[in-house]
PDB file of N, CA and C in Angstrom:
ATOM      1  N   UNK A   1     141.141 107.396 128.751  1.00 47.00           N
ATOM      2  CA  UNK A   1     142.430 108.344 128.211  1.00 47.00           C
ATOM      3  C   UNK A   1     141.954 109.223 127.504  1.00 47.00           C
ATOM      4  N   UNK A   2     142.386 110.610 127.813  1.00 56.00           N
ATOM      5  CA  UNK A   2     142.294 111.673 126.747  1.00 56.00           C
ATOM      6  C   UNK A   2     143.152 111.690 125.822  1.00 56.00           C
ATOM      7  N   UNK A   3     142.947 112.504 124.525  1.00 56.00           N
ATOM      8  CA  UNK A   3     143.448 112.292 123.343  1.00 56.00           C
ATOM      9  C   UNK A   3     144.708 112.937 123.334  1.00 56.00           C
ATOM     10  N   UNK A   4     145.054 114.000 124.404  1.00 60.00           N
ATOM     11  CA  UNK A   4     146.434 114.584 125.119  1.00 60.00           C
ATOM     12  C   UNK A   4     147.117 113.440 125.186  1.00 60.00           C
ATOM     13  N   UNK A   5     146.602 112.855 126.427  1.00 55.00           N
ATOM     14  CA  UNK A   5     147.440 111.426 127.103  1.00 55.00           C
ATOM     15  C   UNK A   5     147.713 110.567 126.236  1.00 55.00           C
ATOM     16  N   UNK A   6     147.014 110.404 125.263  1.00 51.00           N
ATOM     17  CA  UNK A   6     147.108 109.178 124.243  1.00 51.00           C
ATOM     18  C   UNK A   6     148.071 109.556 123.198  1.00 51.00           C
ATOM     19  N   UNK A   7     148.353 111.086 122.738  1.00 57.00           N
ATOM     20  CA  UNK A   7     149.561 111.131 121.870  1.00 57.00           C
ATOM     21  C   UNK A   7     150.598 112.546 122.801  1.00 57.00           C
ATOM     22  N   UNK A   8     150.903 111.936 123.654  1.00 58.00           N
ATOM     23  CA  UNK A   8     151.965 112.308 124.735  1.00 58.00           C
ATOM     24  C   UNK A   8     153.354 112.181 123.760  1.00 58.00           C
ATOM     25  N   UNK A   9     153.923 113.076 123.689  1.00 53.00           N
ATOM     26  CA  UNK A   9     155.512 112.984 123.444  1.00 53.00           C
ATOM     27  C   UNK A   9     156.115 111.925 123.979  1.00 53.00           C
ATOM     28  N   UNK A  10     156.988 111.101 123.525  1.00 57.00           N
ATOM     29  CA  UNK A  10     157.692 109.820 124.322  1.00 57.00           C
ATOM     30  C   UNK A  10     159.351 110.003 124.004  1.00 57.00           C
ATOM     31  N   UNK A  11     159.514 111.026 123.343  1.00 75.00           N
ATOM     32  CA  UNK A  11     160.933 111.131 122.681  1.00 75.00           C
ATOM     33  C   UNK A  11     160.981 112.695 122.321  1.00 75.00           C
ATOM     34  N   UNK A  12     162.681 112.777 122.239  1.00 85.00           N
ATOM     35  CA  UNK A  12     162.929 114.622 121.743  1.00 85.00           C
ATOM     36  C   UNK A  12     162.403 114.297 120.315  1.00 85.00           C
ATOM     37  N   UNK A  13     162.063 115.569 120.020  1.00 95.00           N
ATOM     38  CA  UNK A  13     161.740 116.032 119.100  1.00 95.00           C
ATOM     39  C   UNK A  13     162.479 116.302 117.981  1.00 95.00           C
ATOM     40  N   UNK A  14     162.796 115.499 116.789  1.00 96.00           N
ATOM     41  CA  UNK A  14     163.769 115.967 115.762  1.00 96.00           C
ATOM     42  C   UNK A  14     163.443 116.840 114.861  1.00 96.00           C
ATOM     43  N   UNK A  15     163.848 117.716 114.144  1.00 97.00           N
ATOM     44  CA  UNK A  15     163.662 118.835 113.214  1.00 97.00           C
ATOM     45  C   UNK A  15     165.097 118.656 112.565  1.00 97.00           C
ATOM     46  N   UNK A  16     164.500 118.794 110.982  1.00 97.00           N
ATOM     47  CA  UNK A  16     165.323 118.904 110.015  1.00 97.00           C
ATOM     48  C   UNK A  16     164.845 119.795 108.858  1.00 97.00           C
ATOM     49  N   UNK A  17     165.813 120.173 108.015  1.00 97.00           N
ATOM     50  CA  UNK A  17     165.682 120.931 107.004  1.00 97.00           C
ATOM     51  C   UNK A  17     166.592 121.497 106.343  1.00 97.00           C
ATOM     52  N   UNK A  18     166.367 122.037 104.958  1.00 95.00           N
ATOM     53  CA  UNK A  18     167.146 122.263 103.962  1.00 95.00           C
ATOM     54  C   UNK A  18     166.576 123.040 102.954  1.00 95.00           C
ATOM     55  N   UNK A  19     166.892 123.715 102.171  1.00 94.00           N
ATOM     56  CA  UNK A  19     166.439 124.830 101.178  1.00 94.00           C
ATOM     57  C   UNK A  19     165.184 124.187 100.617  1.00 94.00           C
ATOM     58  N   UNK A  20     165.060 122.733 100.834  1.00 89.00           N
ATOM     59  CA  UNK A  20     164.028 122.517  99.993  1.00 89.00           C
ATOM     60  C   UNK A  20     162.418 122.375 100.911  1.00 89.00           C
ATOM     61  N   UNK A  21     163.012 121.817 102.072  1.00 92.00           N
ATOM     62  CA  UNK A  21     161.428 121.795 103.128  1.00 92.00           C
ATOM     63  C   UNK A  21     162.101 121.619 104.145  1.00 92.00           C
ATOM     64  N   UNK A  22     160.826 121.560 105.221  1.00 96.00           N
ATOM     65  CA  UNK A  22     161.295 120.955 106.408  1.00 96.00           C
ATOM     66  C   UNK A  22     160.248 120.233 107.308  1.00 96.00           C
ATOM     67  N   UNK A  23     161.293 119.313 107.961  1.00 97.00           N
ATOM     68  CA  UNK A  23     159.576 118.621 108.822  1.00 97.00           C
ATOM     69  C   UNK A  23     159.945 118.202 110.408  1.00 97.00           C
ATOM     70  N   UNK A  24     159.386 118.024 111.150  1.00 98.00           N
ATOM     71  CA  UNK A  24     159.492 117.569 112.957  1.00 98.00           C
ATOM     72  C   UNK A  24     159.134 116.313 112.772  1.00 98.00           C
ATOM     73  N   UNK A  25     159.688 115.711 113.356  1.00 97.00           N
ATOM     74  CA  UNK A  25     159.555 114.228 113.659  1.00 97.00           C
ATOM     75  C   UNK A  25     159.345 114.030 114.938  1.00 97.00           C
ATOM     76  N   UNK A  26     158.694 113.151 115.256  1.00 96.00           N
ATOM     77  CA  UNK A  26     158.344 113.105 117.124  1.00 96.00           C
ATOM     78  C   UNK A  26     157.676 111.568 117.224  1.00 96.00           C
ATOM     79  N   UNK A  27     158.093 110.811 118.070  1.00 95.00           N
ATOM     80  CA  UNK A  27     157.423 109.451 118.424  1.00 95.00           C
ATOM     81  C   UNK A  27     156.615 109.698 119.234  1.00 95.00           C
ATOM     82  N   UNK A  28     155.344 109.372 118.918  1.00 94.00           N
ATOM     83  CA  UNK A  28     154.183 109.229 119.549  1.00 94.00           C
ATOM     84  C   UNK A  28     153.436 108.082 120.141  1.00 94.00           C
ATOM     85  N   UNK A  29     153.050 108.159 121.193  1.00 93.00           N
ATOM     86  CA  UNK A  29     151.844 106.720 121.610  1.00 93.00           C
ATOM     87  C   UNK A  29     150.724 107.129 121.433  1.00 93.00           C
ATOM     88  N   UNK A  30     150.176 106.157 120.983  1.00 93.00           N
ATOM     89  CA  UNK A  30     148.548 105.961 120.523  1.00 93.00           C
ATOM     90  C   UNK A  30     148.472 104.756 121.233  1.00 93.00           C
ATOM     91  N   UNK A  31     146.332 104.781 120.758  1.00 94.00           N
ATOM     92  CA  UNK A  31     145.962 103.640 121.914  1.00 94.00           C
ATOM     93  C   UNK A  31     146.554 102.132 120.771  1.00 94.00           C
ATOM     94  N   UNK A  32     146.829 102.706 119.582  1.00 92.00           N
ATOM     95  CA  UNK A  32     147.265 101.241 118.707  1.00 92.00           C
ATOM     96  C   UNK A  32     148.452 100.957 118.768  1.00 92.00           C
ATOM     97  N   UNK A  33     149.282 101.686 119.693  1.00 94.00           N
ATOM     98  CA  UNK A  33     150.600 101.507 119.583  1.00 94.00           C
ATOM     99  C   UNK A  33     151.729 102.705 119.255  1.00 94.00           C
ATOM    100  N   UNK A  34     153.039 102.978 119.186  1.00 95.00           N
ATOM    101  CA  UNK A  34     153.712 103.900 118.929  1.00 95.00           C
ATOM    102  C   UNK A  34     153.530 104.397 117.417  1.00 95.00           C
ATOM    103  N   UNK A  35     154.153 105.196 117.289  1.00 96.00           N
ATOM    104  CA  UNK A  35     153.686 105.787 115.616  1.00 96.00           C
ATOM    105  C   UNK A  35     155.007 106.780 115.481  1.00 96.00           C
ATOM    106  N   UNK A  36     155.693 107.341 114.483  1.00 97.00           N
ATOM    107  CA  UNK A  36     156.356 108.342 113.900  1.00 97.00           C
ATOM    108  C   UNK A  36     155.399 109.605 113.515  1.00 97.00           C
ATOM    109  N   UNK A  37     155.091 110.367 114.296  1.00 97.00           N
ATOM    110  CA  UNK A  37     154.667 111.801 113.464  1.00 97.00           C
ATOM    111  C   UNK A  37     155.361 112.900 112.644  1.00 97.00           C
ATOM    112  N   UNK A  38     155.239 112.906 111.308  1.00 97.00           N
ATOM    113  CA  UNK A  38     155.793 113.481 110.501  1.00 97.00           C
ATOM    114  C   UNK A  38     155.158 114.908 110.106  1.00 97.00           C
ATOM    115  N   UNK A  39     155.814 115.860 110.530  1.00 97.00           N
ATOM    116  CA  UNK A  39     155.068 117.193 110.557  1.00 97.00           C
ATOM    117  C   UNK A  39     155.665 118.534 109.746  1.00 97.00           C
ATOM    118  N   UNK A  40     155.017 118.725 108.681  1.00 95.00           N
ATOM    119  CA  UNK A  40     155.555 119.479 108.035  1.00 95.00           C
ATOM    120  C   UNK A  40     155.051 121.164 108.660  1.00 95.00           C
ATOM    121  N   UNK A  41     156.063 122.232 109.037  1.00 96.00           N
ATOM    122  CA  UNK A  41     155.410 123.066 109.926  1.00 96.00           C
ATOM    123  C   UNK A  41     155.150 124.068 108.687  1.00 96.00           C
ATOM    124  N   UNK A  42     155.428 124.270 107.579  1.00 93.00           N
ATOM    125  CA  UNK A  42     155.128 125.124 106.626  1.00 93.00           C
ATOM    126  C   UNK A  42     153.986 125.006 105.889  1.00 93.00           C
ATOM    127  N   UNK A  43     153.641 123.423 105.921  1.00 91.00           N
ATOM    128  CA  UNK A  43     152.626 123.248 104.860  1.00 91.00           C
ATOM    129  C   UNK A  43     151.176 123.279 106.332  1.00 91.00           C
ATOM    130  N   UNK A  44     151.585 122.967 107.145  1.00 94.00           N
ATOM    131  CA  UNK A  44     150.445 122.750 108.425  1.00 94.00           C
ATOM    132  C   UNK A  44     150.358 121.344 108.468  1.00 94.00           C
ATOM    133  N   UNK A  45     150.475 120.607 107.642  1.00 94.00           N
ATOM    134  CA  UNK A  45     150.375 119.136 107.298  1.00 94.00           C
ATOM    135  C   UNK A  45     151.159 117.841 108.167  1.00 94.00           C
ATOM    136  N   UNK A  46     150.801 116.824 108.618  1.00 96.00           N
ATOM    137  CA  UNK A  46     151.094 116.033 109.169  1.00 96.00           C
ATOM    138  C   UNK A  46     150.580 114.494 109.061  1.00 96.00           C
ATOM    139  N   UNK A  47     151.483 113.693 109.219  1.00 96.00           N
ATOM    140  CA  UNK A  47     151.064 112.175 109.340  1.00 96.00           C
ATOM    141  C   UNK A  47     151.734 111.147 110.295  1.00 96.00           C
ATOM    142  N   UNK A  48     150.991 110.419 110.963  1.00 97.00           N
ATOM    143  CA  UNK A  48     151.138 109.245 112.032  1.00 97.00           C
ATOM    144  C   UNK A  48     151.639 108.034 110.889  1.00 97.00           C
ATOM    145  N   UNK A  49     152.700 107.593 111.332  1.00 97.00           N
ATOM    146  CA  UNK A  49     152.939 106.338 110.344  1.00 97.00           C
ATOM    147  C   UNK A  49     153.501 104.889 111.693  1.00 97.00           C
ATOM    148  N   UNK A  50     153.081 103.863 111.478  1.00 97.00           N
ATOM    149  CA  UNK A  50     153.260 103.120 112.094  1.00 97.00           C
ATOM    150  C   UNK A  50     154.922 102.168 111.933  1.00 97.00           C
ATOM    151  N   UNK A  51     154.940 101.216 112.827  1.00 97.00           N
ATOM    152  CA  UNK A  51     156.685 100.827 112.196  1.00 97.00           C
ATOM    153  C   UNK A  51     156.654  99.717 110.632  1.00 97.00           C
ATOM    154  N   UNK A  52     155.327  99.399 110.751  1.00 97.00           N
ATOM    155  CA  UNK A  52     155.358  98.875 109.192  1.00 97.00           C
ATOM    156  C   UNK A  52     154.961  99.599 108.026  1.00 97.00           C
ATOM    157  N   UNK A  53     154.242 100.473 108.249  1.00 97.00           N
ATOM    158  CA  UNK A  53     154.300 101.696 107.337  1.00 97.00           C
ATOM    159  C   UNK A  53     155.903 102.392 107.021  1.00 97.00           C
ATOM    160  N   UNK A  54     156.363 102.569 108.175  1.00 97.00           N
ATOM    161  CA  UNK A  54     157.683 103.167 107.973  1.00 97.00           C
ATOM    162  C   UNK A  54     158.591 102.070 107.272  1.00 97.00           C
ATOM    163  N   UNK A  55     158.518 100.882 107.551  1.00 97.00           N
ATOM    164  CA  UNK A  55     159.549  99.852 107.071  1.00 97.00           C
ATOM    165  C   UNK A  55     159.218  99.668 105.613  1.00 97.00           C
ATOM    166  N   UNK A  56     158.179  99.836 105.567  1.00 97.00           N
ATOM    167  CA  UNK A  56     157.779  99.701 103.953  1.00 97.00           C
ATOM    168  C   UNK A  56     158.190 100.927 103.066  1.00 97.00           C
ATOM    169  N   UNK A  57     158.859 101.785 103.365  1.00 96.00           N
ATOM    170  CA  UNK A  57     159.673 103.033 102.809  1.00 96.00           C
ATOM    171  C   UNK A  57     160.709 102.273 102.467  1.00 96.00           C
ATOM    172  N   UNK A  58     161.482 101.258 103.099  1.00 96.00           N
ATOM    173  CA  UNK A  58     162.900 100.684 102.527  1.00 96.00           C
ATOM    174  C   UNK A  58     162.798 100.023 101.731  1.00 96.00           C
ATOM    175  N   UNK A  59     161.324  99.655 101.012  1.00 97.00           N
ATOM    176  CA  UNK A  59     161.119  98.574 100.214  1.00 97.00           C
ATOM    177  C   UNK A  59     161.573  99.676  98.687  1.00 97.00           C
ATOM    178  N   UNK A  60     161.270 100.727  98.900  1.00 96.00           N
ATOM    179  CA  UNK A  60     160.733 101.278  97.613  1.00 96.00           C
ATOM    180  C   UNK A  60     162.221 101.946  97.198  1.00 96.00           C
ATOM    181  N   UNK A  61     162.058 102.048  95.707  1.00 96.00           N
ATOM    182  CA  UNK A  61     163.399 102.232  95.132  1.00 96.00           C
ATOM    183  C   UNK A  61     163.258 104.043  94.673  1.00 96.00           C
ATOM    184  N   UNK A  62     164.243 104.511  94.682  1.00 94.00           N
ATOM    185  CA  UNK A  62     164.366 106.580  94.474  1.00 94.00           C
ATOM    186  C   UNK A  62     163.618 106.841  93.584  1.00 94.00           C
ATOM    187  N   UNK A  63     163.103 105.973  92.684  1.00 94.00           N
ATOM    188  CA  UNK A  63     162.421 106.413  91.678  1.00 94.00           C
ATOM    189  C   UNK A  63     161.095 106.563  92.212  1.00 94.00           C
ATOM    190  N   UNK A  64     160.498 105.889  93.076  1.00 92.00           N
ATOM    191  CA  UNK A  64     159.114 105.664  93.473  1.00 92.00           C
ATOM    192  C   UNK A  64     159.375 107.311  94.557  1.00 92.00           C
ATOM    193  N   UNK A  65     159.825 107.587  95.085  1.00 90.00           N
ATOM    194  CA  UNK A  65     160.385 109.335  95.640  1.00 90.00           C
ATOM    195  C   UNK A  65     159.970 110.275  94.870  1.00 90.00           C
ATOM    196  N   UNK A  66     160.613 109.833  93.753  1.00 90.00           N
ATOM    197  CA  UNK A  66     160.739 111.056  92.853  1.00 90.00           C
ATOM    198  C   UNK A  66     159.223 111.252  92.306  1.00 90.00           C
ATOM    199  N   UNK A  67     158.971 110.191  91.967  1.00 88.00           N
ATOM    200  CA  UNK A  67     157.442 110.297  91.467  1.00 88.00           C
ATOM    201  C   UNK A  67     156.600 110.773  92.284  1.00 88.00           C
ATOM    202  N   UNK A  68     156.564 110.814  94.076  1.00 85.00           N
ATOM    203  CA  UNK A  68     156.106 111.585  94.883  1.00 85.00           C
ATOM    204  C   UNK A  68     156.198 113.274  94.363  1.00 85.00           C
ATOM    205  N   UNK A  69     157.561 113.498  94.354  1.00 86.00           N
ATOM    206  CA  UNK A  69     157.748 114.898  94.198  1.00 86.00           C
ATOM    207  C   UNK A  69     157.598 115.380  92.957  1.00 86.00           C
ATOM    208  N   UNK A  70     156.922 114.638  91.789  1.00 87.00           N
ATOM    209  CA  UNK A  70     156.026 115.179  90.627  1.00 87.00           C
ATOM    210  C   UNK A  70     155.163 115.871  90.909  1.00 87.00           C
ATOM    211  N   UNK A  71     154.349 114.973  91.349  1.00 78.00           N
ATOM    212  CA  UNK A  71     152.750 115.300  92.039  1.00 78.00           C
ATOM    213  C   UNK A  71     152.847 115.403  93.584  1.00 78.00           C
ATOM    214  N   UNK A  72     152.975 116.391  94.345  1.00 72.00           N
ATOM    215  CA  UNK A  72     153.493 116.080  95.798  1.00 72.00           C
ATOM    216  C   UNK A  72     151.934 115.843  96.345  1.00 72.00           C
ATOM    217  N   UNK A  73     151.273 116.373  95.514  1.00 72.00           N
ATOM    218  CA  UNK A  73     149.626 116.472  96.707  1.00 72.00           C
ATOM    219  C   UNK A  73     148.471 116.192  95.738  1.00 72.00           C
ATOM    220  N   UNK A  74     149.035 114.866  95.023  1.00 68.00           N
ATOM    221  CA  UNK A  74     148.291 114.106  93.894  1.00 68.00           C
ATOM    222  C   UNK A  74     147.805 114.776  92.749  1.00 68.00           C
ATOM    223  N   UNK A  75     147.096 113.732  92.144  1.00 67.00           N
ATOM    224  CA  UNK A  75     147.036 114.407  90.349  1.00 67.00           C
ATOM    225  C   UNK A  75     145.690 115.477  90.921  1.00 67.00           C
ATOM    226  N   UNK A  76     145.654 116.830  90.332  1.00 64.00           N
ATOM    227  CA  UNK A  76     144.973 117.580  90.420  1.00 64.00           C
ATOM    228  C   UNK A  76     143.976 117.686  89.079  1.00 64.00           C
ATOM    229  N   UNK A  77     142.646 117.639  89.788  1.00 67.00           N
ATOM    230  CA  UNK A  77     141.635 117.642  88.695  1.00 67.00           C
ATOM    231  C   UNK A  77     141.338 118.799  88.295  1.00 67.00           C
ATOM    232  N   UNK A  78     141.089 118.976  86.961  1.00 61.00           N
ATOM    233  CA  UNK A  78     140.437 120.668  86.550  1.00 61.00           C
ATOM    234  C   UNK A  78     139.230 120.784  86.616  1.00 61.00           C
TER     235      UNK A  78
END
């Protein structure tokens, strides 16, 4: 199976945006099962998350996400 076949879209694309950012969500099928691809068109970055990784987001408090926004690209070294 080619990479294009492995990553073919299996559902409609969902686009979400506000004044702070935008993302494109796509359900994809890989050789390891289904994933949700979250892509930031403005940043040119994406991540594919499995169901367990997505579920783990529900275990977090709002403070965890606030921490992500304080250093969105990780700790910068001088």
